Amino acid sequence: PQVFIPYKEVLDIYHAGLQVPEDVTLMWCDDNYGYIRHFPTAEERARKGGNGVYYHVSYWGRPHDHLWLSTMSPSLIYQQMKQAYDQGIQKMWILNVGDIKPAEYQIELFMDMAWNPKQFNVSNLLDHPRRFCAQQFGEDQADEAMRILNLYSKYNGRVTGEMLDRNTYNLETGEWKQVSDEYLKLEAEALRQYISLKPEYKDAYKQLILFPVQEGLLYGDNVVKVIFYGVNNPIVCYASFYNIIIFPRLFSIPTSDNKIQPMLIVSIKTK
């Protein structure tokens, strides 16, 4: 079997009239940020080669990467993949995951949808993250862990850490304070649950829930400090560098088997 992938500018070439053999699978791509750029027409759905999708939950390239924390909304993944399946993209699904651990839940959601897309609908969508959290942290902790997972996915999905700049949030109107306060509240709730967990669940919780909550807050807070208060202040710049670069490296080392260390350490590119 052969696959034609009209990725980035190749889609324009395809739309300009490029002819693809009938038995070659057409694999449609997202825009690197979770939105599929082309869904097959009736003529394309009828082709012998069928249709596939190449989708990103992590991306390295222009106009900007998103590599560090997974900021891909599970709701967006569900919506896009359901639409893809309903519109005939059923032959092959490929997911670009980058580092595995930051996108562990998104990977599981994508793979479960690929295995059985018809099991998912709007009314039962939240059952999936709850099952995931029950498996990872125990049945008695599943509801709260799912709530925090959904909220940090929402907060981190507003803007990737790599794209945060002086134009993202307004300090004068209190916009950043509102965002920061939401993160602080969520961090307190995540820490409260972390403390209540059985010891055998704490490593997984730290990696899957607590880390992305704390890093979403830390990165935003320290970028804001550097941009607005510390460009010419070496103390502020050093403290922010420690929080953005060094702290994640320390935090990513688990307390037991040390497996996750090389999977969470990512170089954070600056603009």
CSV table of C-alpha atoms in Angstrom, one decimal:
chain,number,residue,atom,x,y,z
A,1,PRO,CA,0.0,0.0,0.0
A,2,GLN,CA,1.1,3.6,-0.7
A,3,VAL,CA,0.1,6.8,1.1
A,4,PHE,CA,0.1,10.4,-0.2
A,5,ILE,CA,0.3,13.0,2.6
A,6,PRO,CA,-0.5,16.6,1.5
A,7,TYR,CA,1.2,18.2,4.5
A,8,LYS,CA,1.6,22.0,4.7
A,9,GLU,CA,2.2,23.5,1.3
A,10,VAL,CA,1.7,20.2,-0.5
A,11,LEU,CA,-2.1,20.6,0.1
A,12,ASP,CA,-2.0,23.7,-2.0
A,13,ILE,CA,-0.3,21.7,-4.8
A,14,TYR,CA,-3.0,19.0,-4.5
A,15,HIS,CA,-5.8,21.5,-4.7
A,16,ALA,CA,-4.1,23.0,-7.8
A,17,GLY,CA,-4.8,19.7,-9.6
A,18,LEU,CA,-2.1,17.2,-8.7
A,19,GLN,CA,-3.4,13.7,-9.7
A,20,VAL,CA,-2.9,10.9,-7.2
A,21,PRO,CA,-3.3,7.2,-8.4
A,22,GLU,CA,-6.7,5.7,-7.4
A,23,ASP,CA,-5.2,3.0,-5.1
A,24,VAL,CA,-3.1,5.4,-3.1
A,25,THR,CA,-4.5,6.4,0.4
A,26,LEU,CA,-5.0,10.1,0.9
A,27,MET,CA,-3.8,11.1,4.3
A,28,TRP,CA,-5.2,14.5,5.4
A,29,CYS,CA,-3.3,16.5,8.0
A,30,ASP,CA,-4.2,19.0,10.7
A,31,ASP,CA,-2.7,22.5,10.8
A,32,ASN,CA,-0.2,21.3,13.4
A,33,TYR,CA,-2.4,22.8,16.1
A,34,GLY,CA,-5.3,20.4,16.1
A,35,TYR,CA,-7.6,21.5,13.2
A,36,ILE,CA,-7.8,19.2,10.2
A,37,ARG,CA,-7.3,21.3,7.0
A,38,HIS,CA,-9.2,19.2,4.5
A,39,PHE,CA,-12.0,16.6,4.8
A,40,PRO,CA,-12.6,14.3,1.9
A,41,THR,CA,-15.2,15.1,-0.7
A,42,ALA,CA,-17.6,12.5,-1.9
A,43,GLU,CA,-15.3,11.8,-4.9
A,44,GLU,CA,-12.3,11.3,-2.5
A,45,ARG,CA,-14.3,9.1,-0.2
A,46,ALA,CA,-15.2,6.8,-3.1
A,47,ARG,CA,-11.5,6.2,-4.0
A,48,LYS,CA,-10.1,2.7,-3.8
A,49,GLY,CA,-7.2,3.8,-1.7
A,50,GLY,CA,-9.4,5.3,1.0
A,51,ASN,CA,-8.6,8.2,3.4
A,52,GLY,CA,-6.4,8.6,6.5
A,53,VAL,CA,-5.4,11.3,8.9
A,54,TYR,CA,-2.0,12.6,10.3
A,55,TYR,CA,-2.7,14.5,13.5
A,56,HIS,CA,-0.5,16.4,16.0
A,57,VAL,CA,-0.5,16.6,19.8
A,58,SER,CA,3.0,17.9,19.7
A,59,TYR,CA,4.8,19.9,17.0
A,60,TRP,CA,8.3,21.1,16.1
A,61,GLY,CA,8.3,23.7,13.3
A,62,ARG,CA,7.0,27.0,12.1
A,63,PRO,CA,5.4,29.3,13.0
A,64,HIS,CA,6.0,28.0,16.5
A,65,ASP,CA,6.4,24.8,18.3
A,66,HIS,CA,4.3,23.2,21.0
A,67,LEU,CA,6.5,20.6,22.6
A,68,TRP,CA,6.7,21.0,26.3
A,69,LEU,CA,3.3,20.5,28.0
A,70,SER,CA,0.5,19.0,25.9
A,71,THR,CA,-1.9,21.9,25.3
A,72,MET,CA,-4.1,19.9,22.9
A,73,SER,CA,-7.7,19.9,24.3
A,74,PRO,CA,-9.2,16.4,24.6
A,75,SER,CA,-12.5,18.0,23.5
A,76,LEU,CA,-10.9,19.2,20.3
A,77,ILE,CA,-9.3,15.8,19.6
A,78,TYR,CA,-12.7,14.2,20.1
A,79,GLN,CA,-14.5,16.7,17.8
A,80,GLN,CA,-11.9,16.6,15.1
A,81,MET,CA,-11.5,12.8,15.0
A,82,LYS,CA,-15.3,12.2,15.2
A,83,GLN,CA,-15.8,14.6,12.2
A,84,ALA,CA,-12.9,12.8,10.4
A,85,TYR,CA,-14.5,9.4,10.9
A,86,ASP,CA,-18.0,10.6,10.0
A,87,GLN,CA,-16.6,12.1,6.8
A,88,GLY,CA,-14.9,9.0,5.6
A,89,ILE,CA,-11.4,9.2,7.1
A,90,GLN,CA,-11.3,5.6,8.2
A,91,LYS,CA,-8.4,3.8,6.5
A,92,MET,CA,-5.4,4.9,8.7
A,93,TRP,CA,-4.9,7.2,11.7
A,94,ILE,CA,-1.4,8.4,12.6
A,95,LEU,CA,-0.6,10.6,15.7
A,96,ASN,CA,2.5,12.7,16.1
A,97,VAL,CA,3.2,12.6,19.9
A,98,GLY,CA,6.6,14.0,20.4
A,99,ASP,CA,7.5,13.3,24.0
A,100,ILE,CA,5.3,10.6,25.3
A,101,LYS,CA,4.6,11.5,29.0
A,102,PRO,CA,3.2,15.1,28.6
A,103,ALA,CA,0.6,13.8,26.1
A,104,GLU,CA,-0.2,10.5,27.7
A,105,TYR,CA,-3.9,11.1,28.1
A,106,GLN,CA,-4.3,12.6,24.7
A,107,ILE,CA,-2.5,9.6,23.2
A,108,GLU,CA,-4.9,7.2,25.0
A,109,LEU,CA,-7.9,9.1,23.8
A,110,PHE,CA,-6.8,9.2,20.2
A,111,MET,CA,-5.9,5.5,20.2
A,112,ASP,CA,-9.2,4.5,21.8
A,113,MET,CA,-11.1,6.5,19.3
A,114,ALA,CA,-9.1,4.9,16.5
A,115,TRP,CA,-9.9,1.5,17.8
A,116,ASN,CA,-13.6,2.1,18.2
A,117,PRO,CA,-14.8,5.6,17.2
A,118,LYS,CA,-18.5,4.7,17.5
A,119,GLN,CA,-18.2,4.2,21.3
A,120,PHE,CA,-17.8,8.0,21.8
A,121,ASN,CA,-20.5,10.6,21.8
A,122,VAL,CA,-21.1,13.9,23.5
A,123,SER,CA,-23.1,12.4,26.3
A,124,ASN,CA,-20.5,9.9,27.4
A,125,LEU,CA,-17.3,11.8,26.5
A,126,LEU,CA,-16.3,12.5,30.2
A,127,ASP,CA,-16.5,8.8,31.0
A,128,HIS,CA,-13.2,8.3,29.2
A,129,PRO,CA,-11.0,10.7,31.3
A,130,ARG,CA,-12.7,9.3,34.4
A,131,ARG,CA,-11.8,5.7,33.5
A,132,PHE,CA,-8.3,6.9,32.8
A,133,CYS,CA,-8.0,8.6,36.2
A,134,ALA,CA,-9.6,5.6,38.0
A,135,GLN,CA,-7.0,3.3,36.4
A,136,GLN,CA,-4.1,5.6,37.3
A,137,PHE,CA,-5.1,6.8,40.8
A,138,GLY,CA,-7.9,4.6,42.1
A,139,GLU,CA,-11.7,4.6,41.8
A,140,ASP,CA,-12.1,6.8,44.9
A,141,GLN,CA,-9.9,9.6,43.4
A,142,ALA,CA,-11.2,9.4,39.8
A,143,ASP,CA,-13.8,12.2,39.9
A,144,GLU,CA,-11.5,14.9,41.4
A,145,ALA,CA,-8.5,13.9,39.2
A,146,MET,CA,-10.7,14.0,36.1
A,147,ARG,CA,-12.0,17.4,37.1
A,148,ILE,CA,-8.4,18.8,37.5
A,149,LEU,CA,-7.2,17.1,34.3
A,150,ASN,CA,-10.0,18.7,32.3
A,151,LEU,CA,-9.4,22.1,33.9
A,152,TYR,CA,-5.6,22.1,33.3
A,153,SER,CA,-6.2,21.0,29.7
A,154,LYS,CA,-8.5,24.1,29.4
A,155,TYR,CA,-6.1,26.5,31.0
A,156,ASN,CA,-2.9,25.2,29.3
A,157,GLY,CA,-4.8,25.1,26.0
A,158,ARG,CA,-5.5,28.8,26.0
A,159,VAL,CA,-2.0,29.5,24.7
A,160,THR,CA,1.1,27.2,24.5
A,161,GLY,CA,4.0,28.2,26.8
A,162,GLU,CA,6.2,28.6,23.7
A,163,MET,CA,3.8,31.2,22.2
A,164,LEU,CA,3.3,33.3,25.4
A,165,ASP,CA,4.5,36.9,24.9
A,166,ARG,CA,3.8,40.5,25.9
A,167,ASN,CA,0.6,40.6,23.8
A,168,THR,CA,-1.1,37.5,25.3
A,169,TYR,CA,-2.5,38.9,28.5
A,170,ASN,CA,-3.2,42.4,29.7
A,171,LEU,CA,-1.7,43.2,33.1
A,172,GLU,CA,-3.3,46.6,33.4
A,173,THR,CA,-6.9,45.3,33.2
A,174,GLY,CA,-6.2,42.4,35.6
A,175,GLU,CA,-6.5,39.8,32.9
A,176,TRP,CA,-3.2,38.0,33.8
A,177,LYS,CA,-4.1,38.1,37.5
A,178,GLN,CA,-7.4,36.4,36.8
A,179,VAL,CA,-5.6,33.7,34.8
A,180,SER,CA,-2.9,33.4,37.5
A,181,ASP,CA,-5.5,33.1,40.3
A,182,GLU,CA,-7.3,30.3,38.4
A,183,TYR,CA,-4.0,28.4,38.2
A,184,LEU,CA,-3.2,29.0,41.9
A,185,LYS,CA,-6.6,27.7,42.9
A,186,LEU,CA,-6.1,24.6,40.7
A,187,GLU,CA,-2.6,24.0,42.1
A,188,ALA,CA,-3.9,24.1,45.6
A,189,GLU,CA,-6.6,21.6,44.7
A,190,ALA,CA,-4.1,19.3,42.9
A,191,LEU,CA,-1.7,19.5,45.9
A,192,ARG,CA,-4.6,18.6,48.3
A,193,GLN,CA,-5.4,15.6,46.2
A,194,TYR,CA,-1.8,14.6,45.9
A,195,ILE,CA,-1.4,14.5,49.7
A,196,SER,CA,-4.4,12.3,50.0
A,197,LEU,CA,-3.3,9.7,47.6
A,198,LYS,CA,-2.0,6.2,48.5
A,199,PRO,CA,1.8,6.1,48.1
A,200,GLU,CA,1.7,3.8,45.0
A,201,TYR,CA,-0.3,6.5,43.1
A,202,LYS,CA,1.8,9.5,43.9
A,203,ASP,CA,4.4,9.2,41.1
A,204,ALA,CA,1.8,8.9,38.4
A,205,TYR,CA,-0.2,11.8,39.8
A,206,LYS,CA,2.9,14.0,40.0
A,207,GLN,CA,3.7,13.3,36.4
A,208,LEU,CA,0.2,13.3,34.9
A,209,ILE,CA,-1.7,16.0,36.9
A,210,LEU,CA,0.5,18.0,39.3
A,211,PHE,CA,3.4,18.8,37.0
A,212,PRO,CA,1.3,20.3,34.1
A,213,VAL,CA,-0.7,22.3,36.6
A,214,GLN,CA,2.3,23.8,38.3
A,215,GLU,CA,4.3,24.3,35.1
A,216,GLY,CA,1.4,26.0,33.4
A,217,LEU,CA,1.4,28.5,36.2
A,218,LEU,CA,5.2,28.8,36.6
A,219,TYR,CA,5.9,29.4,33.0
A,220,GLY,CA,3.3,32.0,32.5
A,221,ASP,CA,4.1,33.8,35.7
A,222,ASN,CA,7.9,33.9,35.0
A,223,VAL,CA,7.6,34.9,31.4
A,224,VAL,CA,5.4,37.8,32.5
A,225,LYS,CA,7.9,38.8,35.1
A,226,VAL,CA,10.8,38.8,32.6
A,227,ILE,CA,8.8,40.7,29.9
A,228,PHE,CA,7.4,43.4,32.1
A,229,TYR,CA,9.7,43.7,35.0
A,230,GLY,CA,13.0,42.0,34.5
A,231,VAL,CA,14.4,42.5,31.0
A,232,ASN,CA,17.2,44.6,32.5
A,233,ASN,CA,17.1,43.0,35.9
A,234,PRO,CA,19.6,40.1,36.3
A,235,ILE,CA,18.0,38.9,39.5
A,236,VAL,CA,14.6,38.6,38.0
A,237,CYS,CA,15.9,37.0,34.9
A,238,TYR,CA,18.0,34.4,36.8
A,239,ALA,CA,15.1,33.6,39.1
A,240,SER,CA,12.8,33.2,36.1
A,241,PHE,CA,15.3,31.0,34.3
A,242,TYR,CA,15.5,28.8,37.3
A,243,ASN,CA,11.8,28.4,37.5
A,244,ILE,CA,11.3,27.8,33.8
A,245,ILE,CA,14.3,25.6,33.0
A,246,ILE,CA,15.8,24.2,36.2
A,247,PHE,CA,12.7,23.5,38.2
A,248,PRO,CA,11.1,21.3,35.6
A,249,ARG,CA,14.2,19.2,35.4
A,250,LEU,CA,14.3,18.6,39.1
A,251,PHE,CA,10.6,18.0,39.3
A,252,SER,CA,10.6,15.6,36.4
A,253,ILE,CA,12.8,13.1,38.3
A,254,PRO,CA,10.4,10.7,40.0
A,255,THR,CA,10.8,9.4,43.5
A,256,SER,CA,11.0,5.7,42.7
A,257,ASP,CA,12.0,4.1,39.4
A,258,ASN,CA,13.5,7.1,37.5
A,259,LYS,CA,11.9,6.0,34.3
A,260,ILE,CA,10.4,9.3,33.4
A,261,GLN,CA,13.4,11.6,33.6
A,262,PRO,CA,14.4,11.5,29.9
A,263,MET,CA,10.8,11.8,28.7
A,264,LEU,CA,10.0,15.1,30.4
A,265,ILE,CA,13.2,17.1,29.9
A,266,VAL,CA,12.6,19.2,26.9
A,267,SER,CA,14.5,22.3,25.6
A,268,ILE,CA,12.2,25.2,25.8
A,269,LYS,CA,12.8,27.5,22.8
A,270,THR,CA,12.5,31.2,23.3
A,271,LYS,CA,11.4,33.8,20.7
